[in-house]
Short mmCIF file of C-alpha atoms and ligand atoms in Angstrom, two decimals:
data_model
loop_
_atom_site.label_atom_id
_atom_site.label_comp_id
_atom_site.label_asym_id
_atom_site.label_seq_id
_atom_site.Cartn_x
_atom_site.Cartn_y
_atom_site.Cartn_z
CA MET A 1 43.27 -82.79 19.16
CA GLY A 2 41.02 -81.53 22.20
CA PHE A 3 41.99 -78.56 24.26
CA ARG A 4 45.80 -77.07 24.11
CA LYS A 5 48.48 -77.84 26.40
CA ASP A 6 48.33 -74.51 28.32
CA PHE A 7 45.07 -74.53 28.40
CA LEU A 8 44.00 -72.70 31.83
CA TRP A 9 40.86 -73.94 33.67
CA GLY A 10 40.36 -72.59 37.14
CA GLY A 11 37.10 -70.94 39.17
CA ALA A 12 36.45 -67.24 39.53
CA THR A 13 35.76 -65.00 42.74
CA ALA A 14 35.08 -61.38 43.09
CA ALA A 15 36.50 -59.39 45.57
CA ASN A 16 32.90 -58.10 47.21
CA GLN A 17 31.15 -61.36 46.84
CA CYS A 18 33.49 -63.12 48.89
CA GLU A 19 36.70 -60.87 50.59
CA GLY A 20 34.67 -59.68 53.53
CA ALA A 21 36.51 -57.71 56.01
CA TYR A 22 34.60 -55.01 54.36
CA ASP A 23 36.46 -52.09 57.13
CA VAL A 24 39.30 -53.81 58.10
CA ASP A 25 42.94 -52.52 57.23
CA GLY A 26 42.23 -49.60 56.19
CA ARG A 27 39.72 -50.55 53.56
CA GLY A 28 37.37 -47.69 52.11
CA LEU A 29 33.46 -48.11 51.84
CA ALA A 30 32.30 -49.28 48.01
CA ASN A 31 28.89 -49.29 46.05
CA VAL A 32 29.50 -52.78 46.90
CA ASP A 33 28.90 -52.77 50.44
CA VAL A 34 25.49 -50.43 50.69
CA ILE A 35 23.50 -53.57 48.34
CA PRO A 36 21.25 -55.43 50.60
CA ILE A 37 19.77 -58.12 50.64
CA GLU A 38 16.40 -56.59 50.32
CA ASP A 39 15.35 -54.23 47.64
CA ARG A 40 18.51 -55.55 45.97
CA ALA A 41 17.20 -54.92 42.37
CA GLU A 42 15.82 -51.35 42.69
CA ILE A 43 19.53 -50.07 44.18
CA VAL A 44 21.70 -51.75 41.69
CA THR A 45 19.41 -50.50 39.23
CA GLY A 46 20.02 -47.08 40.54
CA LYS A 47 16.49 -46.53 40.43
CA ARG A 48 16.37 -46.34 44.28
CA LYS A 49 19.40 -44.08 46.21
CA MET A 50 21.27 -46.48 49.39
CA LEU A 51 24.72 -44.57 49.68
CA ASP A 52 25.32 -45.63 53.59
CA PHE A 53 24.00 -48.51 55.65
CA GLU A 54 20.70 -48.31 56.45
CA GLU A 55 18.83 -50.26 59.93
CA GLY A 56 16.82 -53.36 59.10
CA TYR A 57 18.78 -54.40 55.73
CA PHE A 58 20.96 -56.88 56.00
CA TYR A 59 24.56 -56.48 53.91
CA PRO A 60 26.37 -59.93 52.57
CA ALA A 61 29.48 -58.16 51.39
CA LYS A 62 29.81 -57.06 54.68
CA GLU A 63 31.63 -60.14 55.90
CA SER A 64 30.74 -62.21 53.06
CA ILE A 65 32.69 -65.85 53.21
CA ASP A 66 35.34 -63.92 54.87
CA MET A 67 38.12 -64.98 51.87
CA TYR A 68 40.18 -62.32 53.87
CA HIS A 69 41.00 -64.55 56.38
CA HIS A 70 40.72 -67.82 55.00
CA TYR A 71 42.32 -67.21 51.74
CA GLU A 72 45.55 -69.47 52.39
CA GLU A 73 42.90 -72.70 53.00
CA ASP A 74 40.92 -71.77 49.96
CA ILE A 75 43.93 -71.87 47.71
CA ALA A 76 45.24 -74.37 49.09
CA LEU A 77 41.92 -76.43 47.97
CA PHE A 78 41.79 -74.72 44.74
CA ALA A 79 45.72 -76.30 44.38
CA GLU A 80 44.02 -79.70 45.30
CA MET A 81 41.86 -79.17 42.34
CA GLY A 82 44.43 -78.92 39.57
CA PHE A 83 43.63 -75.03 39.18
CA LYS A 84 46.02 -73.64 36.57
CA THR A 85 44.35 -69.98 37.12
CA TYR A 86 42.33 -68.32 39.83
CA ARG A 87 40.43 -65.41 38.52
CA PHE A 88 40.04 -62.52 41.35
CA SER A 89 39.39 -58.78 41.75
CA ILE A 90 41.08 -56.49 43.47
CA ALA A 91 38.46 -54.52 45.71
CA TRP A 92 39.87 -50.98 44.52
CA SER A 93 39.40 -49.14 48.31
CA ARG A 94 41.24 -51.48 49.15
CA ILE A 95 43.80 -49.57 47.31
CA PHE A 96 42.25 -46.52 47.26
CA PRO A 97 40.07 -46.54 50.24
CA LYS A 98 38.00 -43.01 48.94
CA GLY A 99 39.49 -43.49 45.13
CA ASP A 100 40.84 -39.77 44.51
CA GLU A 101 44.38 -40.51 47.27
CA VAL A 102 47.57 -39.66 45.21
CA GLU A 103 49.31 -42.33 47.70
CA PRO A 104 47.90 -45.85 47.43
CA ASN A 105 46.93 -48.05 51.22
CA GLU A 106 49.66 -49.99 52.47
CA ARG A 107 47.87 -52.61 54.28
CA GLY A 108 45.48 -53.11 51.27
CA LEU A 109 48.31 -53.77 48.68
CA ALA A 110 49.86 -56.27 50.94
CA PHE A 111 46.82 -58.39 50.87
CA TYR A 112 47.15 -58.91 47.10
CA ASP A 113 50.66 -59.11 47.50
CA ASN A 114 49.61 -62.33 49.77
CA LEU A 115 47.36 -63.92 48.22
CA ILE A 116 49.09 -63.84 44.67
CA ASP A 117 52.46 -65.47 46.06
CA GLU A 118 50.46 -67.49 47.38
CA LEU A 119 49.11 -68.82 44.39
CA LEU A 120 52.37 -68.94 42.71
CA LYS A 121 53.89 -70.41 45.47
CA TYR A 122 51.66 -73.89 43.51
CA ASP A 123 52.33 -72.87 40.34
CA ILE A 124 48.84 -71.11 39.85
CA GLU A 125 48.50 -68.09 37.38
CA PRO A 126 46.71 -65.30 38.73
CA LEU A 127 44.00 -63.96 36.48
CA VAL A 128 42.53 -60.56 37.71
CA THR A 129 40.02 -58.00 37.44
CA ILE A 130 40.86 -54.48 37.97
CA THR A 131 36.98 -53.79 38.57
CA HIS A 132 34.37 -56.12 39.55
CA PHE A 133 31.11 -53.87 40.27
CA ASP A 134 32.98 -51.86 42.60
CA ILE A 135 33.92 -48.41 42.99
CA PRO A 136 35.14 -46.18 46.05
CA MET A 137 32.11 -44.76 47.65
CA HIS A 138 33.31 -41.23 48.06
CA LEU A 139 33.90 -41.42 43.96
CA VAL A 140 29.75 -41.85 43.37
CA THR A 141 29.06 -39.21 46.27
CA GLU A 142 31.62 -36.33 45.40
CA TYR A 143 32.05 -37.68 41.42
CA GLY A 144 29.33 -39.04 40.84
CA GLY A 145 30.47 -42.07 40.13
CA TRP A 146 31.93 -43.10 35.85
CA ARG A 147 29.81 -40.29 35.03
CA ASN A 148 32.22 -38.53 35.77
CA ARG A 149 35.81 -38.11 33.69
CA LYS A 150 37.65 -37.45 35.99
CA VAL A 151 37.29 -41.09 37.40
CA ILE A 152 39.15 -42.21 34.52
CA SER A 153 42.24 -40.78 36.35
CA PHE A 154 41.90 -42.16 39.51
CA TYR A 155 41.70 -45.59 37.61
CA GLU A 156 44.29 -45.12 36.11
CA ARG A 157 46.16 -44.68 38.95
CA LEU A 158 44.85 -47.71 40.24
CA CYS A 159 46.38 -49.52 36.95
CA LYS A 160 50.02 -48.05 37.61
CA VAL A 161 49.85 -49.25 41.08
CA LEU A 162 48.73 -52.89 39.72
CA PHE A 163 50.71 -52.88 37.41
CA ASN A 164 54.34 -51.45 38.52
CA ARG A 165 53.63 -53.95 41.75
CA TYR A 166 52.67 -57.08 40.27
CA LYS A 167 54.87 -57.15 36.95
CA GLY A 168 56.68 -60.55 36.25
CA LYS A 169 53.76 -61.60 38.39
CA VAL A 170 50.77 -61.41 37.00
CA LYS A 171 50.22 -61.45 33.36
CA TYR A 172 45.96 -61.93 32.27
CA TRP A 173 44.71 -58.37 33.36
CA LEU A 174 40.54 -57.80 32.88
CA THR A 175 39.59 -54.07 33.09
CA PHE A 176 35.94 -54.44 33.75
CA ASN A 177 34.02 -57.33 34.83
CA GLU A 178 30.66 -57.71 32.74
CA ILE A 179 31.34 -53.79 31.08
CA ASN A 180 27.71 -54.46 29.32
CA MET A 181 26.08 -54.92 32.55
CA LEU A 182 26.63 -51.09 32.88
CA LEU A 183 23.81 -50.68 30.90
CA HIS A 184 21.01 -52.62 32.97
CA ALA A 185 22.76 -52.22 36.68
CA PRO A 186 24.00 -48.37 36.73
CA PHE A 187 24.59 -48.64 40.51
CA MET A 188 26.42 -51.74 40.30
CA GLY A 189 28.09 -51.40 37.09
CA ALA A 190 28.98 -47.68 37.12
CA GLY A 191 28.07 -46.31 40.51
CA ILE A 192 24.89 -44.54 39.52
CA VAL A 193 22.11 -43.26 40.74
CA PHE A 194 19.95 -41.51 38.87
CA ASP A 195 18.74 -37.72 39.57
CA GLU A 196 15.03 -36.80 38.78
CA GLY A 197 14.96 -35.59 35.16
CA GLU A 198 17.81 -37.18 34.44
CA HIS A 199 18.28 -38.44 29.95
CA LYS A 200 19.04 -41.79 31.83
CA GLU A 201 20.86 -42.78 28.27
CA GLN A 202 23.17 -40.15 27.87
CA SER A 203 24.02 -40.36 31.40
CA LEU A 204 24.62 -44.12 31.27
CA TYR A 205 26.58 -44.10 27.65
CA GLN A 206 28.78 -41.01 28.97
CA ALA A 207 29.38 -43.24 31.47
CA ALA A 208 29.76 -46.23 29.29
CA HIS A 209 32.53 -43.79 27.24
CA HIS A 210 34.61 -43.35 30.11
CA GLU A 211 35.19 -47.33 31.12
CA LEU A 212 35.87 -47.54 27.68
CA VAL A 213 38.95 -45.09 27.25
CA ALA A 214 40.11 -45.86 31.34
CA SER A 215 40.79 -49.65 29.55
CA ALA A 216 42.15 -48.27 26.90
CA LEU A 217 44.37 -46.73 29.34
CA ALA A 218 44.56 -49.36 31.54
CA THR A 219 45.65 -51.81 27.89
CA LYS A 220 48.33 -49.18 27.25
CA ILE A 221 50.01 -48.55 30.31
CA ALA A 222 50.03 -52.05 30.92
CA HIS A 223 51.44 -53.32 28.28
CA GLU A 224 54.48 -49.95 28.67
CA VAL A 225 55.08 -51.80 32.39
CA ASP A 226 55.45 -54.36 31.22
CA PRO A 227 54.82 -56.00 27.15
CA ASN A 228 54.06 -59.73 28.23
CA ASN A 229 50.78 -58.13 29.94
CA LYS A 230 47.70 -59.63 28.29
CA ILE A 231 44.49 -57.16 28.74
CA GLY A 232 41.24 -58.49 28.40
CA CYS A 233 37.51 -57.35 27.78
CA MET A 234 34.78 -59.08 29.59
CA MET A 235 30.99 -58.58 28.74
CA ALA A 236 28.12 -61.00 30.22
CA GLY A 237 27.45 -63.18 27.35
CA GLY A 238 24.97 -65.41 25.97
CA VAL A 239 23.43 -64.47 22.14
CA HIS A 240 19.85 -64.14 21.22
CA TYR A 241 17.73 -66.46 19.69
CA PRO A 242 15.06 -64.82 17.71
CA LEU A 243 11.54 -65.47 19.12
CA THR A 244 10.33 -66.58 16.00
CA PRO A 245 11.21 -66.74 12.26
CA LYS A 246 9.28 -63.50 11.76
CA PRO A 247 11.72 -61.41 10.35
CA GLU A 248 11.16 -58.39 13.23
CA ASP A 249 11.95 -61.14 15.41
CA VAL A 250 15.03 -62.18 13.36
CA TRP A 251 16.03 -57.83 13.36
CA GLY A 252 15.20 -57.53 17.56
CA ALA A 253 17.61 -60.48 17.81
CA TYR A 254 20.20 -58.85 15.89
CA THR A 255 19.89 -55.37 17.27
CA SER A 256 19.89 -56.85 21.65
CA ASP A 257 23.30 -58.37 20.38
CA ARG A 258 24.04 -55.17 19.46
CA GLU A 259 23.55 -54.09 23.04
CA ASN A 260 25.47 -55.99 24.42
CA LEU A 261 28.90 -56.63 21.51
CA PHE A 262 28.80 -52.99 21.66
CA PHE A 263 31.59 -52.21 24.27
CA ILE A 264 33.45 -55.02 22.79
CA ASP A 265 33.56 -53.82 19.45
CA VAL A 266 34.47 -50.53 20.82
CA GLN A 267 37.53 -52.50 22.89
CA ALA A 268 38.77 -54.64 20.10
CA ARG A 269 38.11 -52.45 17.45
CA GLY A 270 39.19 -49.62 18.97
CA TYR A 271 36.40 -47.08 17.30
CA TYR A 272 32.72 -46.46 17.86
CA PRO A 273 30.72 -48.73 15.39
CA ASN A 274 28.61 -46.74 12.87
CA TYR A 275 25.18 -48.33 14.48
CA ALA A 276 25.84 -46.98 17.66
CA LEU A 277 27.23 -43.23 16.15
CA LYS A 278 23.78 -43.24 14.87
CA TYR A 279 21.49 -45.01 17.95
CA PHE A 280 22.97 -41.78 19.56
CA GLU A 281 21.78 -39.16 17.00
CA ARG A 282 18.46 -40.39 17.01
CA ASN A 283 17.86 -40.86 20.91
CA GLY A 284 19.61 -37.42 21.24
CA ILE A 285 22.47 -38.49 23.13
CA GLU A 286 25.61 -36.50 22.87
CA LEU A 287 28.17 -37.97 24.30
CA GLU A 288 31.41 -35.65 25.46
CA ILE A 289 33.83 -37.20 23.10
CA SER A 290 37.65 -35.72 22.26
CA HIS A 291 39.71 -36.39 19.43
CA GLU A 292 42.58 -37.31 22.30
CA ASP A 293 39.68 -39.89 23.37
CA LYS A 294 39.41 -41.62 20.14
CA ALA A 295 43.16 -41.88 19.69
CA ILE A 296 43.72 -43.70 23.22
CA LEU A 297 40.73 -46.04 21.84
CA LYS A 298 42.29 -46.29 18.19
CA GLU A 299 45.88 -47.62 19.55
CA ASN A 300 45.07 -49.89 22.08
CA PRO A 301 42.64 -52.77 21.85
CA VAL A 302 42.35 -55.34 23.75
CA ASP A 303 44.52 -58.28 23.57
CA PHE A 304 41.82 -60.95 24.47
CA ILE A 305 38.06 -60.84 24.45
CA SER A 306 36.89 -62.80 27.85
CA PHE A 307 33.21 -63.41 29.07
CA SER A 308 30.73 -65.05 31.12
CA TYR A 309 27.88 -67.65 29.87
CA TYR A 310 25.20 -68.76 32.12
CA ASN A 311 21.95 -68.52 29.29
CA THR A 312 20.95 -67.16 25.72
CA ARG A 313 17.86 -64.99 26.09
CA ILE A 314 15.37 -64.35 23.24
CA GLY A 315 14.90 -61.23 20.98
CA VAL A 316 11.95 -59.71 19.93
CA ALA A 317 10.24 -57.63 17.03
CA GLU A 318 10.39 -53.29 18.72
CA ASP A 319 7.17 -53.65 19.54
CA ALA A 320 6.36 -57.06 20.39
CA GLU A 321 3.29 -58.19 22.92
CA VAL A 322 4.95 -60.53 24.96
CA GLU A 323 5.21 -61.44 28.48
CA ASN A 324 8.73 -61.04 29.77
CA VAL A 325 10.84 -63.56 32.21
CA GLU A 326 13.14 -61.84 34.28
CA SER A 327 16.18 -63.91 34.49
CA ASN A 328 19.77 -62.87 35.44
CA LEU A 329 18.31 -58.47 35.58
CA PHE A 330 18.03 -59.22 31.78
CA GLN A 331 13.81 -59.15 30.84
CA THR A 332 13.42 -61.91 28.07
CA PRO A 333 10.50 -63.93 27.02
CA ASP A 334 10.38 -67.59 27.99
CA ASN A 335 12.03 -70.14 25.68
CA PRO A 336 10.19 -73.24 26.03
CA TYR A 337 12.62 -76.37 24.89
CA LEU A 338 14.92 -75.40 27.67
CA GLU A 339 15.10 -76.50 31.08
CA LYS A 340 15.52 -73.55 33.86
CA THR A 341 17.28 -73.53 37.05
CA GLU A 342 16.16 -72.43 40.56
CA TRP A 343 16.16 -69.71 40.10
CA GLY A 344 13.98 -69.94 36.42
CA TRP A 345 18.02 -68.93 34.30
CA PRO A 346 17.45 -71.21 31.37
CA ILE A 347 20.11 -73.95 30.96
CA ASP A 348 21.06 -74.28 27.38
CA PRO A 349 24.51 -76.13 26.59
CA LEU A 350 24.58 -75.93 23.12
CA GLY A 351 23.58 -72.16 23.57
CA PHE A 352 26.97 -72.39 24.79
CA ARG A 353 28.99 -73.06 21.57
CA THR A 354 26.50 -70.72 19.59
CA THR A 355 28.46 -67.95 22.24
CA ILE A 356 31.85 -69.01 21.81
CA ASN A 357 31.41 -68.81 17.85
CA SER A 358 29.60 -66.02 17.22
CA ILE A 359 32.03 -64.09 19.63
CA TYR A 360 35.52 -64.99 18.39
CA ASP A 361 33.63 -65.12 14.61
CA ARG A 362 33.39 -61.42 14.39
CA TYR A 363 36.62 -60.40 17.11
CA GLN A 364 39.41 -63.19 15.48
CA LYS A 365 41.27 -62.87 19.02
CA PRO A 366 41.98 -65.03 21.94
CA LEU A 367 38.88 -66.10 23.73
CA PHE A 368 38.77 -66.80 27.66
CA VAL A 369 35.75 -68.39 29.31
CA VAL A 370 35.65 -66.61 32.62
CA GLU A 371 32.23 -67.79 34.19
CA ASN A 372 30.28 -70.20 33.43
CA GLY A 373 28.53 -72.63 36.21
CA LEU A 374 25.23 -73.45 37.89
CA GLY A 375 23.23 -71.68 40.68
CA ALA A 376 22.09 -74.29 42.91
CA VAL A 377 20.14 -74.98 46.68
CA ASP A 378 22.67 -77.29 48.18
CA GLU A 379 21.99 -79.89 50.88
CA PRO A 380 24.85 -80.74 53.12
CA ASP A 381 25.15 -84.17 54.81
CA GLU A 382 26.00 -83.47 58.58
CA ASN A 383 29.94 -83.23 56.99
CA GLY A 384 28.96 -80.36 55.34
CA TYR A 385 29.54 -82.98 52.22
CA VAL A 386 26.97 -82.25 49.28
CA GLU A 387 25.88 -85.23 46.48
CA ASP A 388 25.41 -81.85 43.46
CA ASP A 389 25.67 -84.28 40.83
CA TYR A 390 22.88 -81.38 38.67
CA ARG A 391 26.16 -79.36 39.36
CA ILE A 392 28.24 -82.02 37.71
CA LYS A 393 25.50 -82.24 34.74
CA TYR A 394 25.58 -78.36 33.95
CA LEU A 395 29.27 -78.55 33.65
CA ALA A 396 30.46 -81.22 31.61
CA GLU A 397 28.09 -80.58 29.04
CA HIS A 398 29.00 -76.96 28.83
CA ILE A 399 32.25 -78.09 29.34
CA LYS A 400 31.63 -80.22 26.04
CA GLN A 401 30.32 -77.79 24.15
CA MET A 402 32.98 -76.13 24.62
CA ARG A 403 35.07 -78.82 23.44
CA ASP A 404 33.55 -78.62 20.42
CA ALA A 405 33.97 -75.18 19.41
CA VAL A 406 37.52 -75.88 20.01
CA ASP A 407 38.18 -79.13 18.56
CA LEU A 408 35.01 -78.71 15.53
CA ASP A 409 35.03 -75.09 14.72
CA GLY A 410 38.99 -74.04 15.55
CA VAL A 411 38.18 -71.56 18.01
CA ASP A 412 41.32 -70.03 19.59
CA LEU A 413 40.49 -70.53 23.49
CA LEU A 414 42.91 -69.85 26.70
CA GLY A 415 40.77 -70.87 29.41
CA TYR A 416 38.33 -71.55 31.38
CA THR A 417 37.32 -70.30 34.87
CA THR A 418 33.80 -71.78 36.24
CA TRP A 419 32.13 -68.86 38.22
CA GLY A 420 32.05 -69.24 42.25
CA CYS A 421 34.52 -71.84 42.66
CA ILE A 422 34.04 -71.68 46.14
CA ASP A 423 30.19 -70.44 47.38
CA LEU A 424 29.71 -67.27 47.61
CA VAL A 425 26.74 -64.13 48.02
CA SER A 426 25.56 -64.24 44.97
CA ALA A 427 25.66 -60.85 42.78
CA GLY A 428 22.41 -60.66 41.17
CA THR A 429 19.78 -61.54 44.51
CA GLY A 430 22.51 -60.94 47.68
CA GLU A 431 21.70 -64.81 48.43
CA MET A 432 24.28 -67.52 50.15
CA LYS A 433 21.73 -69.66 49.41
CA LYS A 434 22.69 -69.76 45.41
CA ARG A 435 25.68 -71.64 45.82
CA TYR A 436 27.75 -72.29 42.40
CA GLY A 437 31.05 -74.35 44.20
CA PHE A 438 32.99 -77.32 44.54
CA ILE A 439 33.17 -76.41 48.00
CA TYR A 440 30.80 -75.27 50.33
CA VAL A 441 30.84 -72.78 52.60
CA ASP A 442 29.32 -73.15 55.79
CA ARG A 443 26.40 -69.42 55.91
CA ASP A 444 23.47 -68.85 55.07
CA ASN A 445 21.66 -65.81 53.55
CA TYR A 446 21.81 -63.55 56.95
CA GLY A 447 25.55 -64.68 58.28
CA ASN A 448 24.59 -67.36 60.40
CA GLY A 449 27.16 -70.65 60.08
CA THR A 450 30.74 -71.42 60.94
CA LEU A 451 32.30 -70.32 57.90
CA LYS A 452 34.19 -73.90 57.63
CA ARG A 453 34.62 -75.10 54.22
CA SER A 454 34.28 -78.36 52.93
CA LYS A 455 34.49 -80.70 49.43
CA LYS A 456 31.73 -81.73 47.05
CA LYS A 457 31.06 -83.92 44.90
CA SER A 458 31.94 -81.68 42.34
CA PHE A 459 35.81 -81.59 43.70
CA ASN A 460 36.63 -84.63 42.90
CA TRP A 461 34.74 -84.73 39.16
CA TYR A 462 36.34 -81.16 38.23
CA LYS A 463 39.41 -82.16 39.48
CA LYS A 464 39.75 -84.85 37.75
CA VAL A 465 38.67 -83.01 34.38
CA ILE A 466 41.40 -80.66 34.36
CA ALA A 467 43.90 -83.88 34.81
CA SER A 468 42.43 -85.36 31.58
CA ASN A 469 42.29 -81.58 30.36
CA GLY A 470 38.62 -81.78 29.70
CA GLU A 471 38.79 -85.70 28.17
CA ASP A 472 37.96 -87.07 31.00
CA LEU A 473 33.64 -85.40 32.21
CA SER A 474 31.96 -88.94 32.83
CA ASN A 475 30.00 -89.28 36.71
CA ASN A 476 31.42 -91.74 38.39
P1 LIG B 501 24.33 -64.50 40.30
C1 LIG B 501 23.51 -61.14 36.64
C2 LIG B 501 23.46 -60.36 37.39
C3 LIG B 501 24.67 -59.91 38.09
C4 LIG B 501 26.00 -60.28 37.86
O1 LIG B 501 24.98 -64.43 39.07
C5 LIG B 501 26.35 -61.03 37.02
C6 LIG B 501 24.78 -61.82 36.35
C7 LIG B 501 24.81 -62.70 35.09
O2 LIG B 501 24.82 -61.77 33.81
O3 LIG B 501 27.12 -61.66 35.92
C8 LIG B 501 28.45 -62.35 37.10
O4 LIG B 501 25.38 -64.65 41.67
C9 LIG B 501 29.09 -62.10 37.89
C10 LIG B 501 29.01 -62.63 38.67
C11 LIG B 501 27.69 -63.06 39.56
C12 LIG B 501 27.29 -63.82 37.93
O5 LIG B 501 27.26 -63.67 37.24
O6 LIG B 501 23.81 -63.09 40.38
O7 LIG B 501 30.02 -60.97 37.34
O8 LIG B 501 29.39 -61.06 39.42
O9 LIG B 501 28.18 -63.71 40.52
C13 LIG B 501 26.10 -65.07 38.69
O10 LIG B 501 23.56 -65.61 40.55
#
């Protein structure tokens, strides 16, 4: 009983939120570099154009926590906690600085060679996100981001390089981080800045189509290069509850879930679901989808499904007049039954079990939870020690529900990586102050600090959780 013997416990990060070294060893500029802490929501959503660094703004990704120069120390700490896996992402513009080159940048690859070898040294299984919200800036300014079909072939080139280079070393790959976020944060998710009068939904779904085809092509190539490769899709998860039992609210919750599941439906089943085709028809969305695209989608579904889980959301009737609260870029009515984090995100451990089950019911493929965690303000003592009982409580409650999903419901779960296992820059707000880690990093919102790493209380707690394969969740 309990989690499988080879359950992959670990932690997750993303290149732009931790690496820093944005212009080192030939790295090109990426969309994520030019998203400042100020006016962030306007910029990630593509409402406001910022295509280069501007005076008077702070850009946290430039240095982040400088993992580029600290990875050995950081991985040693992950190993000390007993990590079985570490999820990280490749910065596309390290490998192809502009995105459309033919030859990759060897110095950029060398960084990942070293990082991967360092993980293997400790028997830590790499779990690689090929793109985590990043795209080279040149592909944004010259090609219009993922709107443009040509970007598929540039992505394909990146995949070929990675799959060949890391054959036999990396087995688990995710094609696009939180692919459904493209609809909510188009600049971050797809390098899209809207033009005046543009049919936004048309562009978004065309970009989505390009990412979906690129993801299927990646799956195809990965399997050709090495049949042992396992490719996963990745969605921002969290089911919608109906605001009330009123049938219109239930329907609202149902259709809101579909907005997210649409992407996974295509990636897991290999074709566009009818509800999406009908939606496009009704809303004047005409997508360019070739016969060849359809064949590629059909023949290359993903091997497993991964997702992030932070909270559930609320769905309402289409014409409902409710007050929305902003929660991680989604607008949703408040759920009065749930406590909230300091950033207003609802805390819902049982919703985690519901979410895991609903995804498993729908696809019947192995699942991988690749993000979960609590963003909170930490108050370190003079040694950098943080007594983060709130984080331990959050994680213990979620792991308990995940265990029930496995034990009581029989879900096939491959592993669990907590978000931001080491403190890093928040994607949503650009802050350092919003911390998720077991490891504290001395750095503030505006880049002051020594970057010194230190263990929080949760460090030893998670170590014990892993050592007991999730059986011992006690905090003592
Ligand atoms: P932060 C919201 C906004 C942006 C990215 O979020 C998000 C979400 C939550 O759905 O998704 C993931 O840093 C993302 C990570 C991110 C994490 O959530 O805003 O994959 O990059 O850091 C947590 O607290």
